[in-house]
PDB file of C-alpha atoms in Angstrom:
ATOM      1  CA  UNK A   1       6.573  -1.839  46.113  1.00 53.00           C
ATOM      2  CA  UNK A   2       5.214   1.175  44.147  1.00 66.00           C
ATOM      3  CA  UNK A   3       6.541   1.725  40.991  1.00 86.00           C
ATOM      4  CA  UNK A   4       7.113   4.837  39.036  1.00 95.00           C
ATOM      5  CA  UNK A   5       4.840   3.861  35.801  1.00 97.00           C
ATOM      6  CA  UNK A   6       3.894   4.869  31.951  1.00 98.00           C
ATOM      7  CA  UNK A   7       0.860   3.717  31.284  1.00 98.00           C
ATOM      8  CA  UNK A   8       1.433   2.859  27.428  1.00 98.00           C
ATOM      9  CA  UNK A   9      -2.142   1.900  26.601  1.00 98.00           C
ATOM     10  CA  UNK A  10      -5.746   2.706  28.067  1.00 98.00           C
ATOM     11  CA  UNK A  11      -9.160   3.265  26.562  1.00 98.00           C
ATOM     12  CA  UNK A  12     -11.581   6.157  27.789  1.00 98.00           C
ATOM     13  CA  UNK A  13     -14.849   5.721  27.494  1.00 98.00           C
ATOM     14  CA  UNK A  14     -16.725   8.658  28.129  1.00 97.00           C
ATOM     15  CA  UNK A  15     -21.036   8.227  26.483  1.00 95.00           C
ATOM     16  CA  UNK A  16     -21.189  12.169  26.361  1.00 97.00           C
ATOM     17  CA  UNK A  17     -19.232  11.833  23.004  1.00 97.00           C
ATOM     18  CA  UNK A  18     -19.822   9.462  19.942  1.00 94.00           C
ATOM     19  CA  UNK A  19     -19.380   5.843  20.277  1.00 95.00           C
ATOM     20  CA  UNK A  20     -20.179   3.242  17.075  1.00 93.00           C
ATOM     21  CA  UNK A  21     -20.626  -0.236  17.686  1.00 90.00           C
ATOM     22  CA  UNK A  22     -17.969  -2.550  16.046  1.00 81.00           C
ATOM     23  CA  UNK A  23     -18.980  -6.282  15.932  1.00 79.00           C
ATOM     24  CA  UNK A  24     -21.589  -5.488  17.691  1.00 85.00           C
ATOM     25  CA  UNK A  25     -19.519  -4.513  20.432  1.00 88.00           C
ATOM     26  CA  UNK A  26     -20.478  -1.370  22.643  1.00 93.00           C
ATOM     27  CA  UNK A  27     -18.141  -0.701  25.676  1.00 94.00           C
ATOM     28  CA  UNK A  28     -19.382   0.450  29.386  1.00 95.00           C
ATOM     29  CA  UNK A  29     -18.337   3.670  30.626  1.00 97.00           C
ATOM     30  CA  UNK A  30     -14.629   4.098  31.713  1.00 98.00           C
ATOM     31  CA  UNK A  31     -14.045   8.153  32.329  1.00 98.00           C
ATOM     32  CA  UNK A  32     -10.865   9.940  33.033  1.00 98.00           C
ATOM     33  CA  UNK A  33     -11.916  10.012  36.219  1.00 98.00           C
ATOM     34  CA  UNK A  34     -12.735   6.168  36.571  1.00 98.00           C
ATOM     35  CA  UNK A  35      -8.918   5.620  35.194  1.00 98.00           C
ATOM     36  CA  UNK A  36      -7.357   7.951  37.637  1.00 98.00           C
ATOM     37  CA  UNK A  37      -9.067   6.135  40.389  1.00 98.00           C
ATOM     38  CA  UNK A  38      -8.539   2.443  38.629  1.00 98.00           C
ATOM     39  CA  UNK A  39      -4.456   3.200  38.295  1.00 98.00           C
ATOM     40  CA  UNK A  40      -4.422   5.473  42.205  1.00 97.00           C
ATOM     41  CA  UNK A  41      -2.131   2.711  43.911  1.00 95.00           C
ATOM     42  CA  UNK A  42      -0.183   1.701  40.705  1.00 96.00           C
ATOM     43  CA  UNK A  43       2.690   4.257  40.932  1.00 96.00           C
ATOM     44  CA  UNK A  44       1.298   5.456  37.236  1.00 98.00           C
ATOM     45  CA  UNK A  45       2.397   8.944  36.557  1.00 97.00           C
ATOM     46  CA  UNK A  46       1.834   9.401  32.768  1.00 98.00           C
ATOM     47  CA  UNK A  47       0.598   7.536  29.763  1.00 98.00           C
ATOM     48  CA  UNK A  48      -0.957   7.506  26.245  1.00 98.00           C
ATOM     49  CA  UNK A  49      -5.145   7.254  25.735  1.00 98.00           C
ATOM     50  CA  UNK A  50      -5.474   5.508  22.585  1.00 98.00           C
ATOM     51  CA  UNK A  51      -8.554   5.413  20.667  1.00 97.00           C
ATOM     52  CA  UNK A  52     -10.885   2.247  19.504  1.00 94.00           C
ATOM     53  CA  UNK A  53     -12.181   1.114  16.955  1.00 90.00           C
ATOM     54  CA  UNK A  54     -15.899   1.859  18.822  1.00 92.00           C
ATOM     55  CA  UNK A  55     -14.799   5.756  19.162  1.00 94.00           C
ATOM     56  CA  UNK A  56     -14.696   5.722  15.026  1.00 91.00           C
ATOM     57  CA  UNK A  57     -13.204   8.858  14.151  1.00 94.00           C
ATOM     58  CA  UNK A  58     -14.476  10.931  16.845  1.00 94.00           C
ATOM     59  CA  UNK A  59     -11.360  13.358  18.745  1.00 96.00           C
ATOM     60  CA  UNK A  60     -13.242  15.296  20.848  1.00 97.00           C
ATOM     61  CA  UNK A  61     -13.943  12.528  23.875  1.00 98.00           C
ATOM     62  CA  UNK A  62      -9.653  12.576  23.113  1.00 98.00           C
ATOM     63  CA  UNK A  63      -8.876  16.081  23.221  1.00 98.00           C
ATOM     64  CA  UNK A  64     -11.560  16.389  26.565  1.00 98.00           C
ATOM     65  CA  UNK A  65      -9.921  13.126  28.460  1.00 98.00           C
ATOM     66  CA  UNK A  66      -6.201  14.750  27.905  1.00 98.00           C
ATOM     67  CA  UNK A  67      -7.562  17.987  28.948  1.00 97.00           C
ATOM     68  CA  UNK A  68      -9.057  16.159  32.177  1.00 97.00           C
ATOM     69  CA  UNK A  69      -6.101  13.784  33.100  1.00 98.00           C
ATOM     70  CA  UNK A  70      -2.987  16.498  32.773  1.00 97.00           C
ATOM     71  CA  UNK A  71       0.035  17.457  31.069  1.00 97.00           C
ATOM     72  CA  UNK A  72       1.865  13.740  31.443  1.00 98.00           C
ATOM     73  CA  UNK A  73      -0.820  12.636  29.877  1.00 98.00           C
ATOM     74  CA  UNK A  74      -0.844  11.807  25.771  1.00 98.00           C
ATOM     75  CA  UNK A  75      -3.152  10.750  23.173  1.00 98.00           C
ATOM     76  CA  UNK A  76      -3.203   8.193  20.287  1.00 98.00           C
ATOM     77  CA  UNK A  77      -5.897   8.758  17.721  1.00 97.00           C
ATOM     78  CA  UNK A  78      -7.604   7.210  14.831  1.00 94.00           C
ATOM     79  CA  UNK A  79      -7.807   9.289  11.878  1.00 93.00           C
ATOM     80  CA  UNK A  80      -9.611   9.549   8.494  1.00 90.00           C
ATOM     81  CA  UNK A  81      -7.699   9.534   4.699  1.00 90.00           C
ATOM     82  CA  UNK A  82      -9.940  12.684   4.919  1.00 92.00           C
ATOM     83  CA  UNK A  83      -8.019  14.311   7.980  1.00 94.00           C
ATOM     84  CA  UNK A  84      -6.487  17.558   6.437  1.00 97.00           C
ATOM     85  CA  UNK A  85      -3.251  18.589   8.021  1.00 98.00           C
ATOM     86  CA  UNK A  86      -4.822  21.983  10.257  1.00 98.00           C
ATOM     87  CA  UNK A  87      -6.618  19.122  11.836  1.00 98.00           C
ATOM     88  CA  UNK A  88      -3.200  16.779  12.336  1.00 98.00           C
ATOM     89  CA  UNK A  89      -1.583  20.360  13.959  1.00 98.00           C
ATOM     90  CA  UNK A  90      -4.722  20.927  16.090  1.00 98.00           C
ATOM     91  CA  UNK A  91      -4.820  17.066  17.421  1.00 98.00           C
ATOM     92  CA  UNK A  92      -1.036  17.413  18.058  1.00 98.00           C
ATOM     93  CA  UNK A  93      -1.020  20.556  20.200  1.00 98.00           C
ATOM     94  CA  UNK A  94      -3.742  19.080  21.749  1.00 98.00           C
ATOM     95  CA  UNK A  95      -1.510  16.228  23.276  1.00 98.00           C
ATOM     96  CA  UNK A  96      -2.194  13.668  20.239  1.00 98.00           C
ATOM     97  CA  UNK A  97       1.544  12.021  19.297  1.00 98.00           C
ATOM     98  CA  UNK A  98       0.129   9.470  17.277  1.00 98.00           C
ATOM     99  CA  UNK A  99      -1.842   7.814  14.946  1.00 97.00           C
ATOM    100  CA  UNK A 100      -3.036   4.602  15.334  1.00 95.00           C
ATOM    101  CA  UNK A 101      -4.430   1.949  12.585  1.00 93.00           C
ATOM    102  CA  UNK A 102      -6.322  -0.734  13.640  1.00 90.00           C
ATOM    103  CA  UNK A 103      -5.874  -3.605  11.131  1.00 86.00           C
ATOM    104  CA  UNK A 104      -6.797  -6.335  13.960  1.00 73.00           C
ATOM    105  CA  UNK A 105     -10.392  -5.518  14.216  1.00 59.00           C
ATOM    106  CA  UNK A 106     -10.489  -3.073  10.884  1.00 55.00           C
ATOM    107  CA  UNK A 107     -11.837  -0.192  10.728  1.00 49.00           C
ATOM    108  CA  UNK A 108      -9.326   3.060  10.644  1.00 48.00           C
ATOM    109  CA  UNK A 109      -7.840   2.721   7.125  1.00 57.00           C
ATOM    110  CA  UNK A 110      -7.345   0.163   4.137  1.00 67.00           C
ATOM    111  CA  UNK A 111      -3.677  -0.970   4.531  1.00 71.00           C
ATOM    112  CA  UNK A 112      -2.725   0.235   1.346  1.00 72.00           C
ATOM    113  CA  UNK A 113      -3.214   3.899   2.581  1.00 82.00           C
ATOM    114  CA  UNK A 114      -1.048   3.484   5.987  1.00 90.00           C
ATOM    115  CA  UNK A 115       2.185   4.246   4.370  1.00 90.00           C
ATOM    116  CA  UNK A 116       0.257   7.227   3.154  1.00 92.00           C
ATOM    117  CA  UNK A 117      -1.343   8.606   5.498  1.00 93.00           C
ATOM    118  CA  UNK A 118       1.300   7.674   8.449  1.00 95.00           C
ATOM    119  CA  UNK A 119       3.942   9.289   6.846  1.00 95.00           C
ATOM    120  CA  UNK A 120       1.727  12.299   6.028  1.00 96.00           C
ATOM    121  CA  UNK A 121       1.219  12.399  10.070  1.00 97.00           C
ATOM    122  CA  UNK A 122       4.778  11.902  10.854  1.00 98.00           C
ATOM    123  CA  UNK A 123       5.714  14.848   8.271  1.00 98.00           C
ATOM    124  CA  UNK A 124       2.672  17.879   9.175  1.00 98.00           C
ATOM    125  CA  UNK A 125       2.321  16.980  12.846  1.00 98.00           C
ATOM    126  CA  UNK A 126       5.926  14.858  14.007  1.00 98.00           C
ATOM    127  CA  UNK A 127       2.781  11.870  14.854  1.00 98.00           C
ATOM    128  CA  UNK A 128       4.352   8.225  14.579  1.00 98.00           C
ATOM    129  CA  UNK A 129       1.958   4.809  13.882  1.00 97.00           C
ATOM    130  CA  UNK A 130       0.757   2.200  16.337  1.00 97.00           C
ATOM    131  CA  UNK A 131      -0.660  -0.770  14.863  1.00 96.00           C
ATOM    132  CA  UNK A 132      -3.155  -3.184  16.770  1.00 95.00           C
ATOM    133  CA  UNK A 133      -2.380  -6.206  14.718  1.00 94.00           C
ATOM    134  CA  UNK A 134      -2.183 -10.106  14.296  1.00 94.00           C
ATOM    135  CA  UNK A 135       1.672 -11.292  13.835  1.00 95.00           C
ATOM    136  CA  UNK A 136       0.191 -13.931  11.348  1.00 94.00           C
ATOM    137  CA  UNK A 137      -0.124 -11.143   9.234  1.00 91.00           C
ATOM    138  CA  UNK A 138       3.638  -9.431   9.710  1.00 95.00           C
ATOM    139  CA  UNK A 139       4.854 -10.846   6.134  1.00 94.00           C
ATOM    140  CA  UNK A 140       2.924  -8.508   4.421  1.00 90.00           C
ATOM    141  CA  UNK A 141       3.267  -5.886   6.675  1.00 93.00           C
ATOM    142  CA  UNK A 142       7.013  -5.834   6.941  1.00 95.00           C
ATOM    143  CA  UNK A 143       8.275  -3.620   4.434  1.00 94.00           C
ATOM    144  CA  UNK A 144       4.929  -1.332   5.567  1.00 93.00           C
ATOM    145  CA  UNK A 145       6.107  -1.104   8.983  1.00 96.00           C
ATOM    146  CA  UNK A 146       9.710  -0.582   8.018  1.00 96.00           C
ATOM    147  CA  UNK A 147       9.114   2.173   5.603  1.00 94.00           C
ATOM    148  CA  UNK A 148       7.656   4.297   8.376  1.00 96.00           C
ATOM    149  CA  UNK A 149       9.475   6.842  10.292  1.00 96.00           C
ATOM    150  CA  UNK A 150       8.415   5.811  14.022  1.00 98.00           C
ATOM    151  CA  UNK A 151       6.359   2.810  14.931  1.00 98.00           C
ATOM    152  CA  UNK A 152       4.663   0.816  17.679  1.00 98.00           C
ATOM    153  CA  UNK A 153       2.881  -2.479  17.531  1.00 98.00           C
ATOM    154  CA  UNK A 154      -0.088  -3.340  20.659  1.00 98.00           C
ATOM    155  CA  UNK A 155      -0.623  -6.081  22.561  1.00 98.00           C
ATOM    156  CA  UNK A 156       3.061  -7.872  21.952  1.00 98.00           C
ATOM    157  CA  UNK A 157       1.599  -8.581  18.340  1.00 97.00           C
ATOM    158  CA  UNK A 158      -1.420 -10.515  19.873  1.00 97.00           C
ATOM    159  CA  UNK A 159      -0.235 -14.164  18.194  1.00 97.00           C
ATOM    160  CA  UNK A 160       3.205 -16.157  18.786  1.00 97.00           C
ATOM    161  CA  UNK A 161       3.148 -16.576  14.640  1.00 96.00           C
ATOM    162  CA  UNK A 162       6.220 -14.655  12.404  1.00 97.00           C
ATOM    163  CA  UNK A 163       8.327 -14.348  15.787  1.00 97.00           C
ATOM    164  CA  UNK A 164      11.416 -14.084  13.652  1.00 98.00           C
ATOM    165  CA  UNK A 165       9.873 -10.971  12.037  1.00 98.00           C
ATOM    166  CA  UNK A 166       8.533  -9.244  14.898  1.00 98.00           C
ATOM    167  CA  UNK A 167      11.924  -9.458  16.645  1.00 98.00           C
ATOM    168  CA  UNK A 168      13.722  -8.041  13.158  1.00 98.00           C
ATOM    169  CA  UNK A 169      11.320  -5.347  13.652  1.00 98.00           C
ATOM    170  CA  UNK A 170      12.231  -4.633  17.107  1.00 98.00           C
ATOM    171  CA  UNK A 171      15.638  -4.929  15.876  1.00 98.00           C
ATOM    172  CA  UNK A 172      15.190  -2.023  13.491  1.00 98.00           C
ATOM    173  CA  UNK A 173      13.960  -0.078  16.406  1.00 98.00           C
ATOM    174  CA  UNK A 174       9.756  -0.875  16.408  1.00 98.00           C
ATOM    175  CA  UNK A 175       8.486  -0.713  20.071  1.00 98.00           C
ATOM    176  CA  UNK A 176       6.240  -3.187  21.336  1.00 98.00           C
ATOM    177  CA  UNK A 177       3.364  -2.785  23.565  1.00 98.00           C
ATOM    178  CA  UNK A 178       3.820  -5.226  26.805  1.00 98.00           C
ATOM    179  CA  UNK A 179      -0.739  -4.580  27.526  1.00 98.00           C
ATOM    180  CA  UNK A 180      -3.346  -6.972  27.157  1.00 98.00           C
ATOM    181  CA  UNK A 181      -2.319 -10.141  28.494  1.00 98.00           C
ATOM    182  CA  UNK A 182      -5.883 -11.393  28.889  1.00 97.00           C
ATOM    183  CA  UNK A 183      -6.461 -11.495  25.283  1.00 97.00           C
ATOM    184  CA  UNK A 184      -3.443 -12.774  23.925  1.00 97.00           C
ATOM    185  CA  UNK A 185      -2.902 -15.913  22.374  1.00 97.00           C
ATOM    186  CA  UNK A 186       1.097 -16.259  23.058  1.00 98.00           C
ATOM    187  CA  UNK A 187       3.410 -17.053  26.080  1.00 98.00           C
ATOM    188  CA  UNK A 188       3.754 -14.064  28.052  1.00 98.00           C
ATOM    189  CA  UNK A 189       6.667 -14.520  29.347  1.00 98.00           C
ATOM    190  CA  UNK A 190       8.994 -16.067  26.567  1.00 98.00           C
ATOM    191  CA  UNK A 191       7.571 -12.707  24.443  1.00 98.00           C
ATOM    192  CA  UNK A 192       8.707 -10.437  26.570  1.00 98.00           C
ATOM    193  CA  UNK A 193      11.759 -11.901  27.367  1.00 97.00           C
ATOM    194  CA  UNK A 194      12.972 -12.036  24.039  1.00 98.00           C
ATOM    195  CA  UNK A 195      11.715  -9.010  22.784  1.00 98.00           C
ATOM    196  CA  UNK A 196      14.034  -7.396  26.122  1.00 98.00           C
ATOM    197  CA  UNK A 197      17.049  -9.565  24.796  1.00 97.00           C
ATOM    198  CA  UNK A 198      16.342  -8.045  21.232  1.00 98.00           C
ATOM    199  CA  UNK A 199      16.414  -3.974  22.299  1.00 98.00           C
ATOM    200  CA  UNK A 200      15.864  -3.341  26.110  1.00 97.00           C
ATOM    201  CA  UNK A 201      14.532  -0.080  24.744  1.00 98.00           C
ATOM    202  CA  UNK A 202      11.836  -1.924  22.681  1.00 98.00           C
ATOM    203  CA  UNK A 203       8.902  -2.749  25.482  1.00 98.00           C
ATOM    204  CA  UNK A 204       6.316  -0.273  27.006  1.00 98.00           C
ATOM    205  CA  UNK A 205       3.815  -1.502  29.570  1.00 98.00           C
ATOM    206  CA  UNK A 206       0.286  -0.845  29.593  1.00 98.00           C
ATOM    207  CA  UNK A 207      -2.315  -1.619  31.404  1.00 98.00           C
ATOM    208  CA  UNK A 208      -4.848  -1.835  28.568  1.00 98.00           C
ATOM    209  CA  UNK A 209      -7.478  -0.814  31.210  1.00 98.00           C
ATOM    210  CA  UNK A 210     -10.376  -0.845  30.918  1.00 98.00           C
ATOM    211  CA  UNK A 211      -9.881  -4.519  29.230  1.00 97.00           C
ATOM    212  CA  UNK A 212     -12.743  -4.196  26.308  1.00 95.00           C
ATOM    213  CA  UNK A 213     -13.568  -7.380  25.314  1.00 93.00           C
ATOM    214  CA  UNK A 214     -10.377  -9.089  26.707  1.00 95.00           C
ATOM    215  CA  UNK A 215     -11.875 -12.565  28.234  1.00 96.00           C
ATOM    216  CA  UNK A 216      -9.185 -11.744  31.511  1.00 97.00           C
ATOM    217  CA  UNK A 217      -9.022  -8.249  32.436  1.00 97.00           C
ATOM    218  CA  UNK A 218      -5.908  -6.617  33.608  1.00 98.00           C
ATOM    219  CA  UNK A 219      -4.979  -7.328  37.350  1.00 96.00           C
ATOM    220  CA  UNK A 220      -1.951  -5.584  39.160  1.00 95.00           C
ATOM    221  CA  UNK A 221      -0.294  -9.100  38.555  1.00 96.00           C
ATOM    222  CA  UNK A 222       0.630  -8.357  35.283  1.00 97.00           C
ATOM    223  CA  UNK A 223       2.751  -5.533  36.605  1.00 95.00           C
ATOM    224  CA  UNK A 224       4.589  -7.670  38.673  1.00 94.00           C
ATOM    225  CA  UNK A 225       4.814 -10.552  35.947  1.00 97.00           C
ATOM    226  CA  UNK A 226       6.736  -7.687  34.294  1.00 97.00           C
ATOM    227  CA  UNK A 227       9.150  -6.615  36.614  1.00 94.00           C
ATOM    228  CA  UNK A 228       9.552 -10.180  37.699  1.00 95.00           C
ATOM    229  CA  UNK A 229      10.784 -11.038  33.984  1.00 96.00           C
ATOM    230  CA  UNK A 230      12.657  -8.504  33.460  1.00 96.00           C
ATOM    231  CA  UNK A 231      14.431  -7.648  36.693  1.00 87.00           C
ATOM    232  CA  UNK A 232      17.253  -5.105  36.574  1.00 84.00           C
ATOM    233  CA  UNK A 233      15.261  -3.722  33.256  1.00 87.00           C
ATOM    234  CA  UNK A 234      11.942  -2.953  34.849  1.00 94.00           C
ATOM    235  CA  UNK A 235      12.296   0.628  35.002  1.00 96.00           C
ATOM    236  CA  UNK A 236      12.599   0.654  31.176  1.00 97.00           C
ATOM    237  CA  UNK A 237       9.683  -1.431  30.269  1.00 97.00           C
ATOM    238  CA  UNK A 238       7.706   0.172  32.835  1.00 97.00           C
ATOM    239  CA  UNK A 239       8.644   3.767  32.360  1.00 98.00           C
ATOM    240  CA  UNK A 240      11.535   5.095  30.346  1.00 98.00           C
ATOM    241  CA  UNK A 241      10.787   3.522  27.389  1.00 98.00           C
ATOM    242  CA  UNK A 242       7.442   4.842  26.649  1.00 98.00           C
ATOM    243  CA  UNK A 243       8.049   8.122  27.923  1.00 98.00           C
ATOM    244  CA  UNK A 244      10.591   8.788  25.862  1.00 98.00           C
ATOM    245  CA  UNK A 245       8.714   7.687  23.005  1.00 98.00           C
ATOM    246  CA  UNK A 246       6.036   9.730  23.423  1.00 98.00           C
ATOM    247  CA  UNK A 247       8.404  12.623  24.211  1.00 97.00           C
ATOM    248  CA  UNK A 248       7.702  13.318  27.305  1.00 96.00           C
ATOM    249  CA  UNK A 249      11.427  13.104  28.877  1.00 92.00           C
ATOM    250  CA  UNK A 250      14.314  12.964  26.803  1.00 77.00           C
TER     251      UNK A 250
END
């Protein structure tokens, strides 16, 4: 059965703009126009292009893939300490609704400046913070995350460690990305479960296509794992909840 779906979480890869290896780690091509085909049976209608750690600080493949993929469409970037605030106002009415700091992998800013600079985001340009993060490491970064306006963590928090905390979190109103199955090291099920239990407004699937460096890449089963799980709340976890959060229905 097609669903109607908000695609929380994809990469574009497009080689006419900048791309930096990290690790050693250069990704194929994905376009727009790959995605659009990738997702054409899915039932996906909207979702959020977030930028990785191999697109650096680079906006312009962003601003280009948005421009290409349509008004449902949103962007997640990574931004500079540097990025003055014209530039936050010209990413946001561009499509951009968020920052993102990527603390799993490094690269988009020294943890002691997120507080800083995501608050500076959420106050110029109404942008909230994603993290792509380890749970191990959610005793430090509680009071960060908590001190922030609007937040969102990937990949279910990527480890099954700090559980207690992550569900406080999602308590306190912290959505959690329901993407990347293939390259996390939790139960699947038992995550998303309780993270439903916790706030039914909490989870936002993603398909985390196109699966960079994830040893299992995403297959239409994980959609259906989803709805499976959560029965009568699929719809939220599969649409409402993200597009709401990006503000793209009310």
């Amino acid at each position: 059965m097609t669903r109607q779906i908000f695609d929380s979480h994809f990469h574009i890869i497009d080689s006419r703009f900048p791309l930096v290896r990290n690790n050693g780690y250069l990704p194929p091509e994905f376009t727009a126009t790959d995605y659009l085909r990738a997702v054409s049976d899915l039932g996906v209608t909207g979702g959020a292009v977030v930028s990785g750690s191999f697109q650096a600080f680079d906006q312009n493949y962003l601003t280009d893939a948005l421009a290409t993929l349509g008004p449902m469409f949103v962007g997640v970037a990574n931004i500079a300490e540097t990025t003055s605030d014209e530039e936050l106002l010209r990413l946001a009415e561009a499509g951009v609704r968020g920052v993102r700091f990527n603390l799993y992998r490094g690269g988009s800013a020294e943890i002691e400046s997120v507080s800083s600079l995501g608050r500076r985001a959420w106050d110029v340009a109404g942008m909230h913070v994603e993290f792509y993060l380890d749970a191990h490491d959610l005793v430090d970064l509680e009071p960060v995350i908590t001190a922030l306006p609007k937040v969102s963590i990937d990949h279910l928090g990527m480890t099954s460690t700090h559980r207690d905390i992550l569900l406080r979190l999602v308590s306190r109103g912290v959505r959690v990305k329901a993407t990347g199955f293939g390259r996390v090291q939790l139960d699947v099920t038992s995550t998303i479960r309780e993270i439903h239990q916790e706030n039914p407004e909490a989870l936002m699937f993603g398909t985390d296509l196109p699966s960079t460096r994830a040893p299992v890449p995403f297959h239409r089963d994980d959609l259906e794992l989803v709805a499976d799980i959560l029965a009568d709340g699929t719809s939220l976890a599969l649409y409402d909840n993200a597009a709401r959060f990006y503000g793209l229905t009310a």
